Each structure stands twice: as structure tokens, then as C-alpha cells.
PDB file of C-alpha atoms and ligand atoms in Angstrom:
ATOM      1  CA  MET Q   6       0.337  -0.383   0.093  1.00  0.00           C
ATOM      2  CA  LEU Q   7       1.475   3.513  -1.288  1.00  0.00           C
ATOM      3  CA  THR Q   8       1.104   6.067   1.503  1.00  0.00           C
ATOM      4  CA  LEU Q   9       0.562   9.091  -0.860  1.00  0.00           C
ATOM      5  CA  LYS Q  10      -1.130  12.125   0.788  1.00  0.00           C
ATOM      6  CA  ILE Q  11      -4.640  13.810  -0.482  1.00  0.00           C
ATOM      7  CA  ASN Q  12      -3.432  17.556  -1.818  1.00  0.00           C
ATOM      8  CA  HIS Q  13      -6.920  18.862  -4.416  1.00  0.00           C
ATOM      9  CA  ILE Q  14      -9.889  17.449  -5.876  1.00  0.00           C
ATOM     10  CA  GLY Q  15     -10.627  18.516  -9.524  1.00  0.00           C
ATOM     11  CA  TYR Q  16     -13.492  20.491 -10.755  1.00  0.00           C
ATOM     12  CA  LEU Q  17     -13.985  21.057 -14.291  1.00  0.00           C
ATOM     13  CA  VAL Q  18     -15.662  23.913 -14.742  1.00  0.00           C
ATOM     14  CA  LYS Q  19     -17.198  26.104 -17.609  1.00  0.00           C
ATOM     15  CA  LYS Q  20     -16.504  29.373 -16.154  1.00  0.00           C
ATOM     16  CA  ILE Q  21     -14.530  29.840 -12.961  1.00  0.00           C
ATOM     17  CA  ASN Q  22     -15.809  33.236 -11.992  1.00  0.00           C
ATOM     18  CA  ALA Q  23     -19.149  32.005 -11.187  1.00  0.00           C
ATOM     19  CA  ALA Q  24     -18.133  28.850 -10.859  1.00  0.00           C
ATOM     20  CA  ILE Q  25     -16.001  30.648  -7.701  1.00  0.00           C
ATOM     21  CA  HIS Q  26     -19.444  32.261  -6.819  1.00  0.00           C
ATOM     22  CA  SER Q  27     -21.346  29.429  -6.073  1.00  0.00           C
ATOM     23  CA  PHE Q  28     -18.771  27.760  -3.410  1.00  0.00           C
ATOM     24  CA  GLU Q  29     -18.329  30.992  -1.542  1.00  0.00           C
ATOM     25  CA  THR Q  30     -21.664  30.298  -1.322  1.00  0.00           C
ATOM     26  CA  LEU Q  31     -21.308  26.671  -0.316  1.00  0.00           C
ATOM     27  CA  GLY Q  32     -18.503  28.520   1.722  1.00  0.00           C
ATOM     28  CA  TYR Q  33     -15.368  27.715   0.282  1.00  0.00           C
ATOM     29  CA  ARG Q  34     -12.560  30.609   0.611  1.00  0.00           C
ATOM     30  CA  VAL Q  35     -10.349  31.150  -2.283  1.00  0.00           C
ATOM     31  CA  CYS Q  36      -6.759  30.211  -0.831  1.00  0.00           C
ATOM     32  CA  GLN Q  37      -4.709  30.221  -4.679  1.00  0.00           C
ATOM     33  CA  GLU Q  38      -6.396  33.069  -7.031  1.00  0.00           C
ATOM     34  CA  THR Q  39      -6.920  31.906 -10.808  1.00  0.00           C
ATOM     35  CA  VAL Q  40      -3.870  31.854 -13.114  1.00  0.00           C
ATOM     36  CA  THR Q  41      -3.531  30.641 -15.992  1.00  0.00           C
ATOM     37  CA  ASP Q  42      -1.348  27.102 -16.735  1.00  0.00           C
ATOM     38  CA  GLU Q  43       0.314  27.911 -20.373  1.00  0.00           C
ATOM     39  CA  ILE Q  44       1.186  24.354 -21.404  1.00  0.00           C
ATOM     40  CA  ARG Q  45      -2.328  22.758 -20.510  1.00  0.00           C
ATOM     41  CA  LYS Q  46      -4.111  26.094 -21.734  1.00  0.00           C
ATOM     42  CA  VAL Q  47      -6.404  25.998 -18.673  1.00  0.00           C
ATOM     43  CA  ASP Q  48      -7.102  28.713 -15.720  1.00  0.00           C
ATOM     44  CA  ILE Q  49      -6.933  27.173 -12.658  1.00  0.00           C
ATOM     45  CA  CYS Q  50      -8.248  28.768  -9.242  1.00  0.00           C
ATOM     46  CA  PHE Q  51      -7.854  26.797  -5.492  1.00  0.00           C
ATOM     47  CA  MET Q  52     -10.390  27.148  -3.094  1.00  0.00           C
ATOM     48  CA  GLU Q  53     -10.601  25.386   0.587  1.00  0.00           C
ATOM     49  CA  LYS Q  54     -13.585  23.892   3.123  1.00  0.00           C
ATOM     50  CA  ASP Q  55     -13.188  22.560   6.354  1.00  0.00           C
ATOM     51  CA  GLY Q  56      -9.708  22.088   5.462  1.00  0.00           C
ATOM     52  CA  TYR Q  57     -10.623  20.032   2.412  1.00  0.00           C
ATOM     53  CA  ARG Q  58      -9.365  21.768  -1.233  1.00  0.00           C
ATOM     54  CA  ILE Q  59     -10.437  22.104  -4.267  1.00  0.00           C
ATOM     55  CA  GLU Q  60      -8.873  22.738  -7.744  1.00  0.00           C
ATOM     56  CA  LEU Q  61     -11.559  24.137 -10.226  1.00  0.00           C
ATOM     57  CA  ILE Q  62      -9.925  24.309 -13.993  1.00  0.00           C
ATOM     58  CA  SER Q  63     -11.446  25.893 -17.064  1.00  0.00           C
ATOM     59  CA  PRO Q  64     -10.658  25.803 -20.667  1.00  0.00           C
ATOM     60  CA  VAL Q  65      -9.320  29.259 -21.823  1.00  0.00           C
ATOM     61  CA  SER Q  66      -9.094  28.329 -25.382  1.00  0.00           C
ATOM     62  CA  GLU Q  67     -10.882  25.045 -27.158  1.00  0.00           C
ATOM     63  CA  ASP Q  68      -7.795  23.032 -27.605  1.00  0.00           C
ATOM     64  CA  SER Q  69      -6.682  23.494 -23.894  1.00  0.00           C
ATOM     65  CA  VAL Q  70      -6.356  19.749 -22.382  1.00  0.00           C
ATOM     66  CA  VAL Q  71      -9.639  19.394 -20.736  1.00  0.00           C
ATOM     67  CA  SER Q  72     -12.227  21.120 -23.652  1.00  0.00           C
ATOM     68  CA  GLY Q  73     -13.372  17.060 -24.314  1.00  0.00           C
ATOM     69  CA  LEU Q  74     -13.771  16.453 -20.689  1.00  0.00           C
ATOM     70  CA  LEU Q  75     -16.064  19.589 -20.392  1.00  0.00           C
ATOM     71  CA  LYS Q  76     -18.094  18.317 -23.047  1.00  0.00           C
ATOM     72  CA  LYS Q  77     -18.290  15.094 -22.476  1.00  0.00           C
ATOM     73  CA  TYR Q  78     -19.043  15.709 -18.225  1.00  0.00           C
ATOM     74  CA  LYS Q  79     -20.452  19.527 -17.893  1.00  0.00           C
ATOM     75  CA  ASN Q  80     -19.407  20.691 -14.626  1.00  0.00           C
ATOM     76  CA  CYS Q  81     -17.901  17.913 -12.101  1.00  0.00           C
ATOM     77  CA  PRO Q  82     -15.453  16.579 -10.387  1.00  0.00           C
ATOM     78  CA  TYR Q  83     -12.689  14.365 -12.203  1.00  0.00           C
ATOM     79  CA  HIS Q  84      -9.954  14.005 -10.221  1.00  0.00           C
ATOM     80  CA  ILE Q  85      -8.054  13.215  -7.028  1.00  0.00           C
ATOM     81  CA  CYS Q  86      -4.415  14.468  -6.626  1.00  0.00           C
ATOM     82  CA  TYR Q  87      -2.098  13.155  -4.565  1.00  0.00           C
ATOM     83  CA  GLU Q  88       1.077  13.903  -2.998  1.00  0.00           C
ATOM     84  CA  SER Q  89       4.257  11.206  -3.798  1.00  0.00           C
ATOM     85  CA  ASN Q  90       6.957  12.261  -1.647  1.00  0.00           C
ATOM     86  CA  ASP Q  91       9.395   9.108  -3.768  1.00  0.00           C
ATOM     87  CA  PHE Q  92       7.898   9.659  -6.899  1.00  0.00           C
ATOM     88  CA  ASP Q  93       9.925   7.057  -9.113  1.00  0.00           C
ATOM     89  CA  SER Q  94       8.953   3.641  -6.122  1.00  0.00           C
ATOM     90  CA  ASP Q  95       5.180   5.128  -6.177  1.00  0.00           C
ATOM     91  CA  PHE Q  96       5.109   5.484 -10.227  1.00  0.00           C
ATOM     92  CA  ALA Q  97       6.293   2.313 -10.282  1.00  0.00           C
ATOM     93  CA  ALA Q  98       3.708   0.698  -7.520  1.00  0.00           C
ATOM     94  CA  LEU Q  99       1.053   2.314  -9.217  1.00  0.00           C
ATOM     95  CA  ARG Q 100       2.407   1.374 -12.863  1.00  0.00           C
ATOM     96  CA  ALA Q 101       2.487  -2.315 -11.043  1.00  0.00           C
ATOM     97  CA  ASP Q 102      -0.493  -2.579  -9.959  1.00  0.00           C
ATOM     98  CA  GLY Q 103      -2.568  -1.353 -13.424  1.00  0.00           C
ATOM     99  CA  PHE Q 104      -2.443   2.316 -13.313  1.00  0.00           C
ATOM    100  CA  LEU Q 105      -1.387   3.855 -16.833  1.00  0.00           C
ATOM    101  CA  PRO Q 106      -0.017   7.266 -17.378  1.00  0.00           C
ATOM    102  CA  ILE Q 107      -1.966   9.651 -19.851  1.00  0.00           C
ATOM    103  CA  ASP Q 108       0.481  12.383 -20.548  1.00  0.00           C
ATOM    104  CA  ASP Q 109       3.799  13.501 -19.641  1.00  0.00           C
ATOM    105  CA  LEU Q 110       5.389  14.658 -15.709  1.00  0.00           C
ATOM    106  CA  THR Q 111       4.853  18.363 -16.585  1.00  0.00           C
ATOM    107  CA  PRO Q 112       5.438  21.435 -14.204  1.00  0.00           C
ATOM    108  CA  ALA Q 113       1.765  22.738 -13.007  1.00  0.00           C
ATOM    109  CA  PRO Q 114       2.860  26.764 -12.467  1.00  0.00           C
ATOM    110  CA  ALA Q 115      -0.483  26.345 -10.378  1.00  0.00           C
ATOM    111  CA  LEU Q 116       1.572  23.908  -8.108  1.00  0.00           C
ATOM    112  CA  SER Q 117       4.465  25.889  -7.263  1.00  0.00           C
ATOM    113  CA  GLY Q 118       6.124  24.490 -10.626  1.00  0.00           C
ATOM    114  CA  ARG Q 119       6.486  20.902  -9.402  1.00  0.00           C
ATOM    115  CA  SER Q 120       5.512  18.161 -12.038  1.00  0.00           C
ATOM    116  CA  VAL Q 121       2.543  16.202 -11.976  1.00  0.00           C
ATOM    117  CA  ILE Q 122       1.414  13.150 -14.291  1.00  0.00           C
ATOM    118  CA  PHE Q 123      -2.272  12.152 -14.866  1.00  0.00           C
ATOM    119  CA  LEU Q 124      -3.015   8.455 -14.769  1.00  0.00           C
ATOM    120  CA  THR Q 125      -5.961   6.276 -14.890  1.00  0.00           C
ATOM    121  CA  HIS Q 126      -7.159   3.045 -13.863  1.00  0.00           C
ATOM    122  CA  PRO Q 127      -9.561   0.921 -15.443  1.00  0.00           C
ATOM    123  CA  ALA Q 128     -11.429   0.539 -12.383  1.00  0.00           C
ATOM    124  CA  MET Q 129     -11.551   4.154 -10.887  1.00  0.00           C
ATOM    125  CA  GLY Q 130     -10.834   6.707 -13.792  1.00  0.00           C
ATOM    126  CA  MET Q 131      -8.278   9.438 -13.226  1.00  0.00           C
ATOM    127  CA  ILE Q 132      -6.105  10.313 -11.293  1.00  0.00           C
ATOM    128  CA  GLU Q 133      -3.207  13.017 -10.830  1.00  0.00           C
ATOM    129  CA  LEU Q 134       0.088  12.869  -9.081  1.00  0.00           C
ATOM    130  CA  ILE Q 135       2.699  15.445  -7.827  1.00  0.00           C
ATOM    131  CA  ARG Q 136       6.046  15.032  -7.640  1.00  0.00           C
ATOM    132  CA  MET Q 137       7.305  16.525  -4.322  1.00  0.00           C
TER     133      MET Q 137
HETATM  134 NI1   NI O 213      -5.218  18.613 -10.556  1.00  0.00          NI
END
């Protein structure tokens, strides 16, 4: 068993400012203002409530990495992100358990430039792994 700590839950949203407003109504507060990830062509904002951190992700252009997902799923949570303190070992263990990487380890401006990778598993869908 791995010892990964949950960093955030990622939410796809069509309009980030409208989504921020709705989450504020629910009692969330912005803990990291919106930044644009030029690599993935998305706006990203972090909010927090009761110790839970959520990441709002919204496409800034048609060719963003989430445009297809947003069309398919609408506004919805779509990944849980985990922190890895021993990346190579954790990544190998996940691969051995059937998780398949769907992109390359890439710096994430919204996460202090730490690198992240997305993986999917046929039994549970998509996760994000941060190399701490
Ligand atoms: Ni994320």
C-alpha cells in the first residue's frame, strides 16, 4: 500500500468566476487566486473548506487539455490529486497495479511549479500525482 497524501480534488468548470461565486456561497474561500496554465491552456483556482482543497479548472481555449472532458461531463469533479514523496517508487507501484500514464510528467505553474502526471485505471478512473 502506498502512503500518498491527498492534495486536492479537481473540478471541471465551464466558467471559473461563476463557479468561484457558487463555491463561496457554499462556504469555500479562495486560497490561491486564478492563474493561467499556458501549457495546458486552462485557468486554475484553489479553494478550501473544512480542510478540503478543491481545484477549479476551466479551459481558456478550444484546444485546452480539458475541453473534450468538459463537453462530455459538464461541471463536475473529475480527479483526486495525490502527493508523492517518493515519486519513482510510487509511480512504479502504480504502473504495476494497472495505472496507465496519460501524459508526461510536466511542471504545473499552479502548484509552485512542481511536476505532475495524470494516470488512469480501468477500475477507478483518473488520478493526478504530484512529485513533491
Ligand atoms: Ni489537479
